[in-house]
């Protein structure tokens, strides 16, 4: 039976890898993006050979109420993969109110609102999946990334709490906490800083977006049918 999945942040490094892998496995997709229309056009072109339905949905998850563009565009849904995110690096004492609000809105509020409003469609089927891409910093925290660590920790709490509420209804809620991933989110780091980070990772390298996508596919599949409320730590041994 064909299944439909919403991917938020589908033009980002992880979101794009997830979209490509799921499309290759026969899923129909709702593809959320914010501003990068060219990236979405390129993604749709890449997915075209797989021959399913791929609906792009544009909205700004940092703008109050804009998430409703997603809700109003979705008819049937079997799963949600929350990959949207922004980063912030700097001293906690220097962070501006606007950045705190943006981090919270994109990483926490939008996930709660979108999941809440789409859950009735999954509850009517008595099955579904919600997957949240969190971060290693949500588990152990990071200096110079206090606000980012905070919202990523909130995502993990959301996964654990909601999984208990929905388990009896056949809906599973899980998360993935990657370490350093080789995406544009690392663009603000110098090559020297990237090399230093890789030196701290026992496996000696960053994760590839495709590796995160494979874990998403696993969590959506029947292979993980007895798994809910769990956070998969994909960090190359950075935190054990």
XYZ file of N, CA and C in Angstrom:
720
model
N 0.844 -1.199 0.000
C 0.000 0.000 0.000
C 0.874 1.243 0.000
N 0.566 2.167 -0.911
C 1.356 3.386 -1.019
C 1.184 4.255 0.225
N 2.290 4.811 0.702
C 2.237 5.658 1.883
C 2.754 7.052 1.565
N 2.208 8.029 2.286
C 2.565 9.425 2.081
C 3.255 9.970 3.322
N 4.385 10.631 3.102
C 5.202 11.148 4.201
C 5.439 12.636 4.001
N 5.316 13.404 5.072
C 5.697 14.820 5.066
C 7.136 14.936 5.541
N 7.948 15.661 4.779
C 9.317 15.967 5.192
C 9.421 17.479 5.323
N 9.672 17.974 6.521
C 9.920 19.401 6.670
C 11.405 19.651 6.419
N 11.699 20.830 5.860
C 13.095 21.138 5.553
C 13.652 20.238 4.468
N 12.828 19.956 3.446
C 13.203 18.968 2.436
C 14.336 19.409 1.518
N 14.652 20.701 1.492
C 15.767 21.149 0.649
C 17.073 21.261 1.424
N 17.036 20.955 2.720
C 18.268 20.954 3.517
C 19.062 19.681 3.259
N 20.252 19.606 3.805
C 21.133 18.477 3.551
C 20.532 17.145 3.953
N 20.020 17.056 5.179
C 19.422 15.811 5.642
C 18.066 15.594 4.983
N 17.248 16.639 4.912
C 15.923 16.522 4.310
C 15.975 16.045 2.872
N 16.931 16.562 2.133
C 17.084 16.183 0.728
C 17.457 14.703 0.600
N 18.365 14.246 1.448
C 18.767 12.838 1.423
C 17.609 11.927 1.802
N 16.821 12.354 2.776
C 15.650 11.583 3.188
C 14.643 11.511 2.037
N 14.391 12.646 1.389
C 13.433 12.686 0.285
C 13.843 11.737 -0.835
N 15.101 11.772 -1.197
C 15.577 10.932 -2.305
C 15.445 9.445 -1.961
N 15.857 9.078 -0.743
C 15.800 7.672 -0.357
C 14.356 7.177 -0.279
N 13.469 7.969 0.337
C 12.080 7.538 0.468
C 11.398 7.449 -0.893
N 11.693 8.399 -1.771
C 11.123 8.353 -3.118
C 11.577 7.092 -3.846
N 12.842 6.730 -3.667
C 13.386 5.539 -4.332
C 12.744 4.255 -3.813
N 12.137 4.331 -2.617
C 11.481 3.166 -2.022
C 9.967 3.176 -2.246
N 9.481 4.140 -3.047
C 8.071 4.131 -3.430
C 7.135 4.985 -2.617
N 7.657 5.815 -1.731
C 6.808 6.706 -0.955
C 6.374 7.912 -1.789
N 5.145 8.385 -1.553
C 4.731 9.693 -2.042
C 5.088 10.705 -0.964
N 5.434 11.921 -1.379
C 6.003 12.874 -0.423
C 5.363 14.251 -0.494
N 5.165 14.828 0.678
C 4.893 16.252 0.822
C 6.230 16.881 1.214
N 6.684 17.833 0.413
C 8.033 18.379 0.593
C 7.971 19.839 1.015
N 8.215 20.082 2.294
C 8.204 21.461 2.783
C 9.538 22.144 2.525
N 9.462 23.420 2.165
C 10.655 24.254 2.050
C 10.266 25.679 2.418
N 11.275 26.534 2.600
C 11.000 27.916 2.979
C 11.245 28.870 1.816
N 12.503 29.145 1.485
C 12.801 30.173 0.494
C 13.485 29.662 -0.772
N 14.150 28.534 -0.685
C 15.004 28.108 -1.787
C 14.208 27.383 -2.884
N 13.568 28.172 -3.738
C 12.744 27.604 -4.800
C 13.575 26.805 -5.799
N 14.775 27.280 -6.105
C 15.608 26.575 -7.073
C 16.010 25.209 -6.548
N 16.326 25.143 -5.263
C 16.685 23.851 -4.677
C 15.504 22.885 -4.735
N 14.297 23.403 -4.525
C 13.117 22.543 -4.601
C 12.881 22.067 -6.029
N 13.056 22.950 -7.013
C 12.893 22.551 -8.410
C 13.889 21.454 -8.781
N 15.121 21.619 -8.299
C 16.149 20.611 -8.573
C 15.796 19.285 -7.927
N 15.308 19.340 -6.691
C 14.928 18.118 -5.983
C 13.793 17.402 -6.715
N 12.777 18.144 -7.126
C 11.643 17.539 -7.827
C 12.096 16.870 -9.122
N 13.051 17.501 -9.791
C 13.585 16.926 -11.030
C 14.293 15.611 -10.733
N 15.030 15.565 -9.632
C 15.749 14.352 -9.258
C 14.796 13.218 -8.879
N 13.624 13.570 -8.318
C 12.668 12.561 -7.867
C 11.761 12.070 -8.989
N 11.682 12.827 -10.045
C 10.770 12.534 -11.155
C 10.837 11.087 -11.656
N 12.037 10.507 -11.822
C 12.103 9.131 -12.341
C 11.416 8.085 -11.468
N 11.201 8.387 -10.195
C 10.591 7.406 -9.301
C 9.079 7.312 -9.488
N 8.481 8.318 -10.110
C 7.111 8.212 -10.586
C 5.988 8.278 -9.576
N 6.236 8.776 -8.394
C 5.167 8.936 -7.409
C 4.752 10.416 -7.346
N 3.903 10.735 -6.360
C 3.433 12.114 -6.211
C 4.330 12.850 -5.227
N 4.808 14.030 -5.645
C 5.681 14.842 -4.795
C 5.155 16.276 -4.806
N 4.592 16.703 -3.677
C 3.962 18.012 -3.597
C 4.823 18.977 -2.794
N 5.357 20.025 -3.429
C 6.124 21.021 -2.675
C 5.179 21.959 -1.917
N 5.543 22.281 -0.688
C 4.746 23.190 0.139
C 5.673 24.241 0.727
N 5.398 25.479 0.417
C 6.263 26.547 0.913
C 5.656 27.224 2.141
N 6.454 27.355 3.189
C 6.034 28.148 4.347
C 7.234 28.422 5.238
N 7.127 29.453 6.037
C 8.186 29.865 6.958
C 7.817 29.387 8.358
N 8.484 28.361 8.836
C 8.161 27.800 10.146
C 8.524 28.733 11.291
N 9.274 29.785 10.982
C 9.611 30.771 12.001
C 8.598 31.905 12.081
N 7.599 31.852 11.226
C 6.566 32.890 11.178
C 5.286 32.357 11.801
N 4.746 33.085 12.746
C 3.579 32.635 13.482
C 2.442 32.262 12.540
N 1.938 31.051 12.699
C 0.779 30.600 11.944
C 1.051 30.126 10.538
N 2.254 30.342 10.041
C 2.540 29.984 8.653
C 2.538 28.464 8.445
N 2.742 27.711 9.512
C 2.742 26.250 9.413
C 1.414 25.718 8.868
N 0.357 26.528 8.987
C -0.968 26.081 8.525
C -0.995 25.859 7.021
N -0.050 26.466 6.305
C 0.048 26.191 4.863
C 0.317 24.709 4.622
N 1.086 24.107 5.522
C 1.355 22.671 5.415
C 0.093 21.874 5.706
N -0.554 22.197 6.808
C -1.745 21.452 7.226
C -2.816 21.495 6.143
N -3.023 22.671 5.562
C -4.080 22.839 4.565
C -3.764 22.172 3.235
N -2.519 21.750 3.048
C -2.110 21.137 1.777
C -2.118 19.614 1.822
N -2.353 19.058 3.003
C -2.216 17.606 3.175
C -3.586 16.932 3.280
N -3.730 15.860 2.528
C -4.977 15.105 2.526
C -4.825 13.842 3.367
N -4.016 12.935 2.911
C -3.759 11.708 3.661
C -2.291 11.696 4.067
N -2.026 11.184 5.259
C -0.649 11.198 5.750
C -0.381 9.942 6.584
N 0.796 9.366 6.382
C 1.185 8.170 7.122
C 2.384 8.405 8.033
N 3.087 9.513 7.813
C 4.240 9.783 8.651
C 4.765 11.188 8.451
N 5.491 11.666 9.458
C 6.102 12.995 9.426
C 7.571 12.840 9.788
N 8.426 13.469 8.993
C 9.856 13.500 9.305
C 10.248 14.969 9.469
N 10.490 15.367 10.692
C 10.831 16.757 11.002
C 12.343 16.945 10.877
N 12.782 17.581 9.793
C 14.222 17.834 9.636
C 14.570 19.319 9.657
N 13.573 20.190 9.649
C 13.845 21.629 9.581
C 14.683 22.099 10.762
N 15.566 23.040 10.497
C 16.354 23.571 11.597
C 17.272 24.698 11.177
N 17.639 25.509 12.135
C 18.655 26.540 11.958
C 19.649 26.381 13.109
N 20.821 26.924 12.949
C 21.826 26.799 14.006
C 22.195 28.171 14.546
N 22.822 28.175 15.695
C 23.361 29.410 16.268
C 24.603 29.073 17.068
N 25.670 29.806 16.796
C 26.932 29.584 17.495
C 27.399 30.911 18.081
N 27.611 30.945 19.373
C 28.067 32.168 20.023
C 27.832 32.107 21.520
N 28.378 33.073 22.222
C 28.213 33.123 23.667
C 26.741 33.313 24.034
N 26.318 32.624 25.079
C 24.930 32.725 25.517
C 24.569 34.155 25.912
N 25.507 34.878 26.493
C 25.223 36.247 26.928
C 25.036 37.208 25.758
N 25.414 36.789 24.564
C 25.298 37.656 23.395
C 24.072 37.374 22.532
N 23.362 36.299 22.808
C 22.261 35.923 21.929
C 21.100 36.910 22.039
N 20.526 37.248 20.900
C 19.422 38.202 20.844
C 18.072 37.497 21.006
N 17.084 38.248 21.492
C 15.753 37.685 21.702
C 15.205 37.062 20.418
N 15.431 37.746 19.305
C 14.872 37.272 18.028
C 15.414 35.896 17.658
N 16.688 35.665 17.926
C 17.275 34.355 17.620
C 16.709 33.275 18.528
N 16.541 33.591 19.808
C 15.943 32.618 20.729
C 14.551 32.228 20.244
N 13.768 33.230 19.850
C 12.409 32.963 19.377
C 12.413 32.131 18.095
N 13.330 32.451 17.184
C 13.406 31.701 15.922
C 13.785 30.252 16.165
N 14.778 30.034 17.024
C 15.187 28.674 17.346
C 14.020 27.881 17.939
N 13.308 28.504 18.854
C 12.187 27.813 19.503
C 11.048 27.541 18.512
N 10.712 28.544 17.718
C 9.607 28.382 16.773
C 9.879 27.288 15.754
N 11.078 27.268 15.201
C 11.401 26.315 14.133
C 11.640 24.914 14.672
N 12.325 24.804 15.804
C 12.701 23.488 16.322
C 11.657 22.861 17.238
N 10.841 23.679 17.875
C 9.921 23.133 18.878
C 8.453 23.417 18.540
N 8.088 24.695 18.469
C 6.675 25.023 18.249
C 6.128 24.416 16.970
N 6.873 24.544 15.874
C 6.359 24.042 14.597
C 6.183 22.524 14.630
N 7.093 21.831 15.304
C 6.980 20.378 15.413
C 5.721 19.996 16.188
N 5.454 20.702 17.271
C 4.269 20.404 18.066
C 2.999 20.733 17.294
N 2.953 21.894 16.657
C 1.740 22.306 15.949
C 1.440 21.399 14.759
N 2.465 21.109 13.957
C 2.262 20.269 12.771
C 1.852 18.860 13.186
N 2.534 18.307 14.172
C 2.187 16.961 14.643
C 0.776 16.937 15.203
N 0.441 17.922 16.021
C -0.902 17.985 16.621
C -1.995 18.025 15.556
N -1.806 18.879 14.559
C -2.873 19.082 13.579
C -2.979 17.962 12.555
N -1.896 17.195 12.370
C -1.948 16.070 11.428
C -2.264 14.732 12.110
N -2.170 14.698 13.412
C -2.414 13.441 14.132
C -3.805 12.855 13.892
N -4.864 13.666 13.811
C -6.181 13.058 13.560
C -6.222 12.187 12.309
N -5.455 12.550 11.282
C -5.420 11.749 10.054
C -4.755 10.389 10.301
N -3.757 10.367 11.175
C -3.101 9.102 11.506
C -3.929 8.312 12.519
N -4.565 9.001 13.442
C -5.396 8.319 14.436
C -6.568 7.612 13.782
N -7.074 8.179 12.705
C -8.188 7.541 12.003
C -7.767 6.220 11.368
N -6.473 6.081 11.083
C -5.942 4.833 10.516
C -5.412 3.901 11.597
N -5.228 4.443 12.807
C -4.619 3.694 13.912
C -3.223 3.192 13.556
N -2.488 4.025 12.812
C -1.084 3.746 12.534
C -0.421 5.009 12.004
N 0.891 5.059 12.140
C 1.637 6.210 11.645
C 2.979 6.322 12.339
N 3.774 7.253 11.856
C 5.111 7.478 12.411
C 5.424 8.963 12.458
N 6.049 9.383 13.533
C 6.599 10.730 13.646
C 8.071 10.566 13.995
N 8.921 11.197 13.196
C 10.364 11.118 13.419
C 10.923 12.532 13.517
N 11.702 12.776 14.535
C 12.293 14.097 14.759
C 13.815 13.994 14.648
N 14.395 14.838 13.811
C 15.859 14.902 13.734
C 16.342 15.899 14.780
N 16.885 15.387 15.851
C 17.392 16.228 16.937
C 18.895 16.399 16.761
N 19.665 16.256 17.816
C 21.112 16.480 17.749
C 21.787 15.897 18.981
N 23.045 15.561 18.823
C 23.861 15.140 19.961
C 23.845 16.202 21.059
N 23.749 17.489 20.648
C 23.776 18.557 21.652
C 22.492 18.590 22.479
N 21.412 18.006 21.960
C 20.206 17.874 22.762
C 20.352 16.836 23.853
N 21.347 15.970 23.694
C 21.607 14.928 24.687
C 22.639 15.343 25.715
N 23.710 16.012 25.255
C 24.812 16.302 26.192
C 25.126 17.785 26.317
N 24.516 18.635 25.472
C 24.756 20.075 25.542
C 26.096 20.466 24.956
N 26.177 21.730 24.524
C 27.423 22.221 23.936
C 27.682 23.662 24.330
N 28.886 23.942 24.774
C 29.317 25.321 25.005
C 29.235 26.092 23.697
N 28.841 27.345 23.758
C 28.695 28.225 22.599
C 27.467 27.877 21.749
N 26.742 26.859 22.167
C 25.501 26.491 21.463
C 24.412 26.182 22.489
N 24.312 27.046 23.488
C 23.397 26.801 24.605
C 21.938 26.803 24.138
N 21.545 27.811 23.376
C 20.152 27.898 22.929
C 19.808 26.755 21.981
N 20.729 26.453 21.082
C 20.528 25.346 20.145
C 20.400 24.025 20.901
N 21.267 23.811 21.887
C 21.206 22.594 22.692
C 19.873 22.505 23.427
N 19.378 23.650 23.884
C 18.127 23.689 24.631
C 16.945 23.230 23.780
N 16.834 23.762 22.571
C 15.690 23.384 21.728
C 15.816 21.943 21.244
N 17.046 21.475 21.029
C 17.232 20.095 20.625
C 16.897 19.148 21.770
N 17.184 19.567 23.002
C 16.776 18.781 24.166
C 15.266 18.741 24.306
N 14.609 19.847 23.986
C 13.150 19.891 24.034
C 12.544 18.918 23.024
N 13.183 18.799 21.868
C 12.696 17.841 20.871
C 12.741 16.417 21.418
N 13.804 16.088 22.111
C 13.939 14.742 22.669
C 12.861 14.485 23.724
N 12.577 15.478 24.563
C 11.513 15.342 25.554
C 10.159 15.156 24.871
N 9.944 15.881 23.767
C 8.704 15.759 22.991
C 8.533 14.331 22.470
N 9.592 13.775 21.914
C 9.544 12.408 21.381
C 9.170 11.424 22.477
N 9.823 11.518 23.601
C 9.594 10.555 24.674
C 8.184 10.672 25.259
N 7.710 11.898 25.441
C 6.377 12.087 26.025
C 5.270 11.684 25.049
N 5.368 12.150 23.799
C 4.309 11.857 22.834
C 4.257 10.371 22.499
N 5.401 9.705 22.508
C 5.406 8.272 22.201
C 4.552 7.498 23.198
N 4.584 7.902 24.455
C 3.784 7.217 25.477
C 2.296 7.472 25.266
N 1.963 8.663 24.805
C 0.568 9.028 24.603
C -0.052 8.318 23.395
N 0.771 7.998 22.393
C 0.239 7.476 21.135
C 0.482 5.992 20.910
N 1.263 5.359 21.758
C 1.649 3.968 21.505
C 0.447 3.042 21.350
N -0.562 3.215 22.161
C -1.729 2.333 22.110
C -2.523 2.517 20.818
N -2.313 3.651 20.148
C -3.036 3.940 18.901
C -2.272 3.518 17.658
N -1.178 2.802 17.846
C -0.423 2.309 16.704
C 0.467 3.342 16.040
N 0.665 4.469 16.703
C 1.514 5.533 16.142
C 2.821 5.574 16.924
N 3.918 5.432 16.198
C 5.226 5.414 16.833
C 5.921 6.767 16.668
N 6.623 7.187 17.713
C 7.337 8.465 17.719
C 8.776 8.202 18.132
N 9.707 8.515 17.258
C 11.122 8.294 17.545
C 11.957 9.475 17.076
N 13.190 9.509 17.482
C 14.083 10.595 17.089
C 15.448 10.076 16.681
N 16.167 10.938 16.015
C 17.553 10.659 15.638
C 18.398 11.825 16.127
N 19.485 11.520 16.798
C 20.372 12.557 17.317
C 21.732 12.423 16.642
N 21.899 13.049 15.483
C 23.196 12.975 14.804
C 24.253 13.791 15.529
N 25.507 13.418 15.299
C 26.617 14.266 15.715
C 26.867 15.254 14.585
N 28.095 15.445 14.210
C 28.424 16.342 13.098
C 28.061 15.671 11.770
N 27.291 16.382 10.957
C 26.873 15.863 9.656
C 27.407 16.795 8.573
N 27.900 16.218 7.518
C 28.505 16.999 6.431
C 27.417 17.651 5.566
N 26.858 18.758 6.064
C 25.829 19.517 5.355
C 26.199 20.995 5.393
N 25.345 21.825 4.778
C 25.585 23.266 4.763
C 25.521 23.893 6.149
N 24.936 23.193 7.117
C 24.878 23.728 8.474
C 26.283 23.853 9.071
N 27.236 23.146 8.472
C 28.627 23.234 8.927
C 29.391 24.332 8.198
N 28.703 25.069 7.324
C 29.381 26.058 6.482
C 30.022 27.197 7.279
N 29.486 27.467 8.469
C 30.026 28.566 9.276
C 31.341 28.193 9.954
N 31.709 26.916 9.904
C 32.946 26.460 10.527
C 34.096 26.513 9.515
N 35.263 26.910 9.979
C 36.439 26.904 9.106
C 36.898 25.466 8.890
N 37.740 25.264 7.896
C 38.265 23.922 7.648
C 39.065 23.424 8.840
N 39.760 24.343 9.486
C 40.531 23.975 10.673
C 39.608 23.491 11.792
N 38.478 24.186 11.957
C 37.511 23.785 12.980
C 36.888 22.430 12.641
N 36.571 22.218 11.360
C 36.006 20.932 10.940
C 36.986 19.789 11.194
N 38.258 20.051 10.882
C 39.285 19.034 11.107
C 39.413 18.715 12.588
N 39.298 19.755 13.412
C 39.378 19.564 14.859
C 38.207 18.720 15.363
N 37.014 19.004 14.841
C 35.826 18.233 15.235
C 35.995 16.770 14.852
N 36.451 16.534 13.627
C 36.641 15.158 13.162
C 37.667 14.419 14.012
N 38.634 15.180 14.531
C 39.646 14.574 15.389
C 39.084 14.108 16.717
N 37.943 14.685 17.136
C 37.312 14.291 18.386
C 36.410 13.072 18.228
N 36.062 12.752 16.986
C 35.130 11.662 16.708
C 35.914 10.364 16.523
N 35.639 9.342 17.311
C 36.399 8.089 17.202
C 36.445 7.505 15.789
N 35.369 7.669 15.008
C 35.382 7.148 13.647
C 36.126 8.066 12.677
N 36.538 9.244 13.161
C 37.414 10.109 12.392
C 36.784 10.863 11.236
N 35.463 10.940 11.200
C 34.804 11.659 10.114
C 33.410 12.105 10.548
N 32.818 12.984 9.741
C 31.434 13.382 9.959
C 30.499 12.354 9.335
N 29.246 12.406 9.752
C 28.228 11.554 9.138
C 27.873 12.103 7.762
N 27.463 11.220 6.881
C 26.921 11.621 5.585
C 25.403 11.732 5.715
N 24.774 12.700 5.054
C 23.312 12.822 5.125
C 22.604 11.524 4.766
N 23.175 10.774 3.845
C 22.565 9.518 3.422
C 22.501 8.494 4.559
N 23.438 8.575 5.492
C 23.423 7.659 6.635
C 22.272 7.993 7.577
N 21.989 9.276 7.723
C 20.844 9.685 8.538
C 19.557 9.229 7.862
N 19.502 9.385 6.545
C 18.313 8.986 5.789
C 18.022 7.495 5.940
N 19.059 6.676 5.946
C 18.864 5.239 6.105
C 18.215 4.918 7.457
N 18.568 5.680 8.475
C 17.965 5.466 9.792
C 16.509 5.905 9.804
N 16.196 6.966 9.067
C 14.798 7.399 8.926
C 13.982 6.288 8.265
N 14.516 5.725 7.192
C 13.830 4.637 6.492
C 13.581 3.464 7.431
N 14.572 3.129 8.234
C 14.422 2.049 9.211
C 13.291 2.335 10.192
N 13.236 3.562 10.701
C 12.215 3.918 11.684
C 10.816 3.948 11.078
N 10.723 4.215 9.782
C 9.422 4.195 9.115
C 8.959 2.780 8.782
N 9.880 1.850 8.768
C 9.595 0.500 8.284
C 9.088 -0.415 9.391
N 8.602 -1.578 8.968
C 8.154 -2.592 9.920
C 9.311 -3.218 10.681
N 10.530 -2.989 10.210
C 11.692 -3.518 10.911
C 11.845 -2.902 12.301
N 11.234 -1.734 12.503
C 11.297 -1.082 13.816
C 9.912 -1.050 14.467
N 9.079 -2.028 14.152
C 7.673 -2.012 14.573
C 7.473 -2.010 16.090
N 8.467 -2.462 16.845
C 8.326 -2.489 18.301
C 9.157 -1.386 18.962
N 9.526 -0.401 18.184
C 10.371 0.682 18.699
C 9.590 1.989 18.738
N 9.499 2.588 19.902
C 8.898 3.911 20.025
C 9.488 4.619 21.239
N 9.548 5.941 21.159
C 10.113 6.729 22.249
C 11.630 6.672 22.329
N 12.269 6.217 21.253
C 13.717 6.026 21.275
C 14.443 7.113 20.481
N 15.676 7.374 20.890
C 16.541 8.332 20.193
C 17.761 7.564 19.684
N 17.895 7.499 18.360
C 19.058 6.837 17.771
C 20.233 7.814 17.746
N 21.316 7.446 18.381
C 22.497 8.308 18.449
C 23.446 7.947 17.309
N 23.487 8.777 16.285
C 24.356 8.544 15.129
C 25.486 9.567 15.169
N 26.537 9.242 15.904
C 27.578 10.244 16.118
C 29.000 9.708 15.984
N 29.148 8.517 15.412
C 30.486 7.978 15.201
C 31.271 7.704 16.464
N 30.539 7.548 17.579
C 31.208 7.291 18.854
C 31.615 8.548 19.603
N 31.179 9.713 19.093
C 31.537 10.992 19.728
C 31.033 11.037 21.164
N 29.853 10.459 21.377
C 29.293 10.359 22.720
C 28.829 8.931 22.926
N 29.383 8.269 23.922
C 29.023 6.866 24.153
C 28.650 6.671 25.624
